[in-house]
Amino acid sequence: QQQVKQSPQSLIVQKGGISIINCAYENTAFDYFPWYQQFPGKGPALLIAIRPDVSEKKEGRFTISFNKSAKQFSLHIMDSQPGDSATYFCAASNTGNQFYFGTGTSLTVIP
Amino acid sequence: GAVVSQHPSRVICKSGTSVKIECRSLDFQATTMFWYRQFPKQSLMLMATSNEGSKATYEQGVEKDKFLINHASLTLSTLTVTSAHPEDSSFYICSASGIWVGRGYTFGSGTRLTVV
C-alpha cells in the first residue's frame, strides 16, 4: 500500500518555466513532509521540508505548498534550470521518524 | 554538517559470495540507521531500521538471514548481502538520523551492487 502518492511520474519543462510536482497522503499522523532530489547514481539529498502548521515554505527557487485539509502538498520549482534535471521524491513521516516515500518524478528541464 | 559516508560506491561480486556495505555518520551520532533498496527508476524501498546496539527491524518480505545488518556503534552500520544472487543486484542506500540532526534523513551516496 502506497502511503504517499506522487505525480506526475515524469515531467518536461522549458528552461525558465515552473515545475510542479504533487503528492498526497492519507495518514493524518504524518507531521513532517520533506522533498528530496536525487541525481543518477547518487543518494537522495534533502531539498526542502515543511510541517503541517504552515501552508507554504519557500527557499530560493523552491517552494512547498501544503494543504492540510486536502492532505496534499506540492513542490514548485521556479525559473527551472537544466541543472534541476533530476528525480524528485516527496516523503512523509510521523513522530516515530518512519519515512514513507513517493514513487518519484523524473524532471527534465530543456534549454 | 550531518554527512553520511557509504562505501563502496560500486561493487561487482560473483554469485554465491557475500558483500559488505558500510555506512558511516562522519560528524554526528546516528542513533538510527536505515537501509533502502532502489531499483532503476523506482522509489526507495525500506529494507530495515537499526538502532545502535539493538537488532535490526526488517520490513515485511525482507529476508533477515540474507541481508545482515549490524549497528555496533553510533557512527557505523553495515549491510552484508549473503550468498548474493543476480536478483540481488540493485542500488543500496543507507540513511541516518540522530538527535541533533533534525527530522530529515541524511542519505549516503549509495552502493551499486552487481552480482554476476
mmCIF file of C-alpha atoms in Angstrom:
data_model
loop_
_atom_site.group_PDB
_atom_site.id
_atom_site.type_symbol
_atom_site.label_atom_id
_atom_site.label_comp_id
_atom_site.label_asym_id
_atom_site.label_seq_id
_atom_site.Cartn_x
_atom_site.Cartn_y
_atom_site.Cartn_z
ATOM 1 C CA GLN A 1 0.000 0.000 0.000
ATOM 2 C CA GLN A 2 1.495 3.278 -1.123
ATOM 3 C CA GLN A 3 1.336 5.670 1.818
ATOM 4 C CA VAL A 4 2.350 8.653 -0.282
ATOM 5 C CA LYS A 5 1.148 9.071 -3.854
ATOM 6 C CA GLN A 6 3.199 11.221 -6.195
ATOM 7 C CA SER A 7 2.508 12.622 -9.638
ATOM 8 C CA PRO A 8 3.465 13.050 -12.367
ATOM 9 C CA GLN A 9 5.872 10.192 -12.969
ATOM 10 C CA SER A 10 7.841 12.339 -15.398
ATOM 11 C CA LEU A 11 7.877 15.996 -16.280
ATOM 12 C CA ILE A 12 9.473 18.021 -19.049
ATOM 13 C CA VAL A 13 9.768 21.758 -18.578
ATOM 14 C CA GLN A 14 11.347 24.517 -20.600
ATOM 15 C CA LYS A 15 14.208 26.451 -19.042
ATOM 16 C CA GLY A 16 12.786 29.318 -17.038
ATOM 17 C CA GLY A 17 9.433 27.616 -16.558
ATOM 18 C CA ILE A 18 7.767 26.394 -13.387
ATOM 19 C CA SER A 19 7.987 22.718 -12.439
ATOM 20 C CA ILE A 20 5.182 21.426 -10.239
ATOM 21 C CA ILE A 21 5.148 18.030 -8.553
ATOM 22 C CA ASN A 22 2.250 16.876 -6.421
ATOM 23 C CA CYS A 23 1.912 14.454 -3.544
ATOM 24 C CA ALA A 24 -0.996 13.186 -1.490
ATOM 25 C CA TYR A 25 -1.164 11.222 1.737
ATOM 26 C CA GLU A 26 -3.809 9.564 3.879
ATOM 27 C CA ASN A 27 -2.273 9.147 7.320
ATOM 28 C CA THR A 28 -3.085 12.192 9.455
ATOM 29 C CA ALA A 29 -0.356 11.146 11.880
ATOM 30 C CA PHE A 30 2.271 12.403 9.437
ATOM 31 C CA ASP A 31 3.801 15.615 10.693
ATOM 32 C CA TYR A 32 6.856 16.206 8.538
ATOM 33 C CA PHE A 33 6.948 16.427 4.759
ATOM 34 C CA PRO A 34 10.322 16.654 3.023
ATOM 35 C CA TRP A 35 11.295 16.696 -0.608
ATOM 36 C CA TYR A 36 14.431 15.001 -1.853
ATOM 37 C CA GLN A 37 16.432 15.488 -5.019
ATOM 38 C CA GLN A 38 18.335 12.575 -6.488
ATOM 39 C CA PHE A 39 20.836 12.580 -9.332
ATOM 40 C CA PRO A 40 21.674 9.328 -11.170
ATOM 41 C CA GLY A 41 23.942 7.079 -9.160
ATOM 42 C CA LYS A 42 23.706 9.244 -6.056
ATOM 43 C CA GLY A 43 21.757 9.082 -2.852
ATOM 44 C CA PRO A 44 18.820 11.461 -2.296
ATOM 45 C CA ALA A 45 19.568 14.867 -0.837
ATOM 46 C CA LEU A 46 17.152 16.825 1.328
ATOM 47 C CA LEU A 47 15.879 19.814 -0.648
ATOM 48 C CA ILE A 48 13.211 21.429 1.477
ATOM 49 C CA ALA A 49 10.723 20.323 4.117
ATOM 50 C CA ILE A 50 7.543 21.567 5.735
ATOM 51 C CA ARG A 51 5.462 20.872 8.809
ATOM 52 C CA PRO A 52 1.650 20.875 8.688
ATOM 53 C CA ASP A 53 1.268 24.016 10.765
ATOM 54 C CA VAL A 54 2.268 26.197 7.806
ATOM 55 C CA SER A 55 0.768 26.352 4.333
ATOM 56 C CA GLU A 56 3.824 27.400 2.407
ATOM 57 C CA LYS A 57 7.584 27.390 2.718
ATOM 58 C CA LYS A 58 9.978 28.975 0.280
ATOM 59 C CA GLU A 59 13.721 28.516 -0.058
ATOM 60 C CA GLY A 60 15.221 30.221 -3.059
ATOM 61 C CA ARG A 61 13.551 28.901 -6.191
ATOM 62 C CA PHE A 62 11.914 26.012 -4.343
ATOM 63 C CA THR A 63 8.513 26.319 -2.654
ATOM 64 C CA ILE A 64 6.396 23.763 -0.857
ATOM 65 C CA SER A 65 2.660 24.361 -0.777
ATOM 66 C CA PHE A 66 0.776 22.403 1.852
ATOM 67 C CA ASN A 67 -2.969 21.817 2.062
ATOM 68 C CA LYS A 68 -3.718 20.060 5.338
ATOM 69 C CA SER A 69 -7.449 19.632 4.770
ATOM 70 C CA ALA A 70 -6.888 18.051 1.371
ATOM 71 C CA LYS A 71 -3.882 16.088 2.620
ATOM 72 C CA GLN A 72 -1.847 17.248 -0.324
ATOM 73 C CA PHE A 73 1.451 19.014 -0.782
ATOM 74 C CA SER A 74 3.401 20.107 -3.778
ATOM 75 C CA LEU A 75 6.837 21.249 -4.828
ATOM 76 C CA HIS A 76 7.183 24.245 -7.109
ATOM 77 C CA ILE A 77 10.490 24.956 -8.818
ATOM 78 C CA MET A 78 10.532 28.473 -10.188
ATOM 79 C CA ASP A 79 12.767 29.528 -13.067
ATOM 80 C CA SER A 80 13.655 25.881 -13.720
ATOM 81 C CA GLN A 81 17.197 25.276 -14.936
ATOM 82 C CA PRO A 82 18.796 22.350 -16.790
ATOM 83 C CA GLY A 83 20.782 21.650 -13.606
ATOM 84 C CA ASP A 84 17.491 20.922 -11.848
ATOM 85 C CA SER A 85 17.040 17.851 -14.043
ATOM 86 C CA ALA A 86 16.867 15.014 -11.523
ATOM 87 C CA THR A 87 14.431 12.705 -9.819
ATOM 88 C CA TYR A 88 12.401 14.235 -7.020
ATOM 89 C CA PHE A 89 10.823 12.292 -4.180
ATOM 90 C CA CYS A 90 8.296 13.542 -1.701
ATOM 91 C CA ALA A 91 8.089 11.870 1.656
ATOM 92 C CA ALA A 92 6.093 11.921 4.849
ATOM 93 C CA SER A 93 6.992 10.895 8.330
ATOM 94 C CA ASN A 94 5.421 10.519 11.725
ATOM 95 C CA THR A 95 6.859 11.276 15.139
ATOM 96 C CA GLY A 96 8.473 7.861 15.143
ATOM 97 C CA ASN A 97 10.652 9.124 12.271
ATOM 98 C CA GLN A 98 9.373 6.382 9.992
ATOM 99 C CA PHE A 99 9.562 7.808 6.481
ATOM 100 C CA TYR A 100 7.387 6.902 3.522
ATOM 101 C CA PHE A 101 8.466 7.945 0.056
ATOM 102 C CA GLY A 102 6.523 8.778 -3.059
ATOM 103 C CA THR A 103 7.274 6.946 -6.276
ATOM 104 C CA GLY A 104 9.416 9.748 -7.678
ATOM 105 C CA THR A 105 9.188 12.238 -10.521
ATOM 106 C CA SER A 106 11.798 12.418 -13.223
ATOM 107 C CA LEU A 107 12.223 16.077 -14.152
ATOM 108 C CA THR A 108 13.881 17.145 -17.373
ATOM 109 C CA VAL A 109 14.497 20.830 -17.984
ATOM 110 C CA ILE A 110 15.242 21.528 -21.613
ATOM 111 C CA PRO A 111 17.312 24.563 -22.610
ATOM 112 C CA GLY B 1 27.255 19.027 8.910
ATOM 113 C CA ALA B 2 25.308 15.747 9.026
ATOM 114 C CA VAL B 3 27.388 13.862 6.485
ATOM 115 C CA VAL B 4 26.861 10.168 5.824
ATOM 116 C CA SER B 5 29.561 8.253 4.009
ATOM 117 C CA GLN B 6 28.742 4.993 2.252
ATOM 118 C CA HIS B 7 31.335 2.586 0.941
ATOM 119 C CA PRO B 8 31.905 1.115 -1.571
ATOM 120 C CA SER B 9 30.124 3.113 -4.241
ATOM 121 C CA ARG B 10 30.216 0.203 -6.667
ATOM 122 C CA VAL B 11 30.872 -3.483 -6.212
ATOM 123 C CA ILE B 12 30.748 -6.465 -8.530
ATOM 124 C CA CYS B 13 30.717 -9.896 -6.982
ATOM 125 C CA LYS B 14 30.254 -13.467 -8.085
ATOM 126 C CA SER B 15 27.055 -15.313 -7.412
ATOM 127 C CA GLY B 16 27.190 -17.122 -4.083
ATOM 128 C CA THR B 17 29.634 -14.756 -2.410
ATOM 129 C CA SER B 18 28.900 -12.211 0.309
ATOM 130 C CA VAL B 19 29.295 -8.464 0.109
ATOM 131 C CA LYS B 20 29.549 -5.950 2.940
ATOM 132 C CA ILE B 21 28.457 -2.328 2.592
ATOM 133 C CA GLU B 22 29.434 0.249 5.204
ATOM 134 C CA CYS B 23 27.545 3.335 6.253
ATOM 135 C CA ARG B 24 29.235 5.874 8.493
ATOM 136 C CA SER B 25 27.988 9.097 10.035
ATOM 137 C CA LEU B 26 31.006 11.368 9.905
ATOM 138 C CA ASP B 27 30.063 14.296 12.109
ATOM 139 C CA PHE B 28 27.144 13.187 14.219
ATOM 140 C CA GLN B 29 25.969 10.268 16.266
ATOM 141 C CA ALA B 30 23.462 8.234 14.332
ATOM 142 C CA THR B 31 21.062 6.722 16.803
ATOM 143 C CA THR B 32 19.099 5.163 13.978
ATOM 144 C CA MET B 33 20.222 3.981 10.577
ATOM 145 C CA PHE B 34 18.051 2.840 7.723
ATOM 146 C CA TRP B 35 18.810 0.690 4.712
ATOM 147 C CA TYR B 36 16.976 1.101 1.440
ATOM 148 C CA ARG B 37 16.969 -0.689 -1.845
ATOM 149 C CA GLN B 38 16.204 1.115 -5.059
ATOM 150 C CA PHE B 39 15.541 -0.455 -8.436
ATOM 151 C CA PRO B 40 16.093 1.586 -11.616
ATOM 152 C CA LYS B 41 13.617 4.411 -11.981
ATOM 153 C CA GLN B 42 11.782 3.346 -8.849
ATOM 154 C CA SER B 43 11.344 4.686 -5.372
ATOM 155 C CA LEU B 44 13.303 3.766 -2.285
ATOM 156 C CA MET B 45 12.128 0.634 -0.547
ATOM 157 C CA LEU B 46 12.894 0.500 3.151
ATOM 158 C CA MET B 47 14.572 -2.784 3.985
ATOM 159 C CA ALA B 48 15.349 -2.395 7.657
ATOM 160 C CA THR B 49 15.780 0.001 10.537
ATOM 161 C CA SER B 50 18.569 -0.400 13.026
ATOM 162 C CA ASN B 51 19.190 1.279 16.343
ATOM 163 C CA GLU B 52 22.668 1.278 17.822
ATOM 164 C CA GLY B 53 23.255 -1.796 19.928
ATOM 165 C CA SER B 54 19.961 -3.421 19.017
ATOM 166 C CA LYS B 55 18.850 -5.958 16.458
ATOM 167 C CA ALA B 56 17.589 -4.503 13.227
ATOM 168 C CA THR B 57 13.891 -4.406 12.447
ATOM 169 C CA TYR B 58 13.209 -5.752 8.988
ATOM 170 C CA GLU B 59 10.341 -4.770 6.739
ATOM 171 C CA GLN B 60 7.911 -7.423 5.622
ATOM 172 C CA GLY B 61 9.289 -9.532 2.818
ATOM 173 C CA VAL B 62 12.953 -8.762 3.519
ATOM 174 C CA GLU B 63 14.979 -11.854 4.395
ATOM 175 C CA LYS B 64 16.889 -11.106 7.585
ATOM 176 C CA ASP B 65 19.225 -14.053 7.049
ATOM 177 C CA LYS B 66 20.143 -12.799 3.613
ATOM 178 C CA PHE B 67 20.552 -9.128 4.471
ATOM 179 C CA LEU B 68 22.524 -8.983 7.704
ATOM 180 C CA ILE B 69 22.563 -5.599 9.375
ATOM 181 C CA ASN B 70 24.889 -4.620 12.173
ATOM 182 C CA HIS B 71 24.812 -1.299 14.007
ATOM 183 C CA ALA B 72 27.545 -1.773 16.548
ATOM 184 C CA SER B 73 28.360 1.868 17.135
ATOM 185 C CA LEU B 74 26.753 5.287 16.871
ATOM 186 C CA THR B 75 28.706 6.024 13.715
ATOM 187 C CA LEU B 76 28.749 2.756 11.807
ATOM 188 C CA SER B 77 26.206 0.392 10.352
ATOM 189 C CA THR B 78 26.914 -2.411 7.903
ATOM 190 C CA LEU B 79 24.743 -4.333 5.489
ATOM 191 C CA THR B 80 26.002 -7.727 4.393
ATOM 192 C CA VAL B 81 24.348 -9.381 1.439
ATOM 193 C CA THR B 82 24.982 -13.084 1.979
ATOM 194 C CA SER B 83 25.118 -15.664 -0.793
ATOM 195 C CA ALA B 84 24.366 -12.992 -3.343
ATOM 196 C CA HIS B 85 22.433 -13.834 -6.490
ATOM 197 C CA PRO B 86 21.881 -11.806 -9.651
ATOM 198 C CA GLU B 87 18.428 -10.772 -8.448
ATOM 199 C CA ASP B 88 20.124 -9.013 -5.515
ATOM 200 C CA SER B 89 21.726 -6.607 -7.964
ATOM 201 C CA SER B 90 20.412 -3.185 -7.049
ATOM 202 C CA PHE B 91 21.256 0.230 -5.652
ATOM 203 C CA TYR B 92 21.514 0.119 -1.864
ATOM 204 C CA ILE B 93 21.288 3.345 0.103
ATOM 205 C CA CYS B 94 21.706 3.977 3.796
ATOM 206 C CA SER B 95 20.455 6.916 5.751
ATOM 207 C CA ALA B 96 20.943 8.059 9.287
ATOM 208 C CA SER B 97 19.186 10.181 11.813
ATOM 209 C CA GLY B 98 20.377 11.494 15.115
ATOM 210 C CA ILE B 99 19.194 13.589 17.991
ATOM 211 C CA TRP B 100 20.873 16.746 16.790
ATOM 212 C CA VAL B 101 20.317 16.307 13.090
ATOM 213 C CA GLY B 102 16.681 17.171 12.825
ATOM 214 C CA ARG B 103 13.877 15.268 11.257
ATOM 215 C CA GLY B 104 15.214 14.946 7.754
ATOM 216 C CA TYR B 105 17.202 11.926 6.855
ATOM 217 C CA THR B 106 20.752 12.262 5.704
ATOM 218 C CA PHE B 107 21.429 9.763 2.967
ATOM 219 C CA GLY B 108 24.630 8.103 1.916
ATOM 220 C CA SER B 109 25.668 8.259 -1.722
ATOM 221 C CA GLY B 110 24.556 4.686 -2.384
ATOM 222 C CA THR B 111 26.192 1.436 -3.450
ATOM 223 C CA ARG B 112 25.611 -0.114 -6.843
ATOM 224 C CA LEU B 113 25.785 -3.884 -6.373
ATOM 225 C CA THR B 114 26.100 -6.105 -9.422
ATOM 226 C CA VAL B 115 26.068 -9.857 -8.943
ATOM 227 C CA VAL B 116 27.391 -11.837 -11.893
#
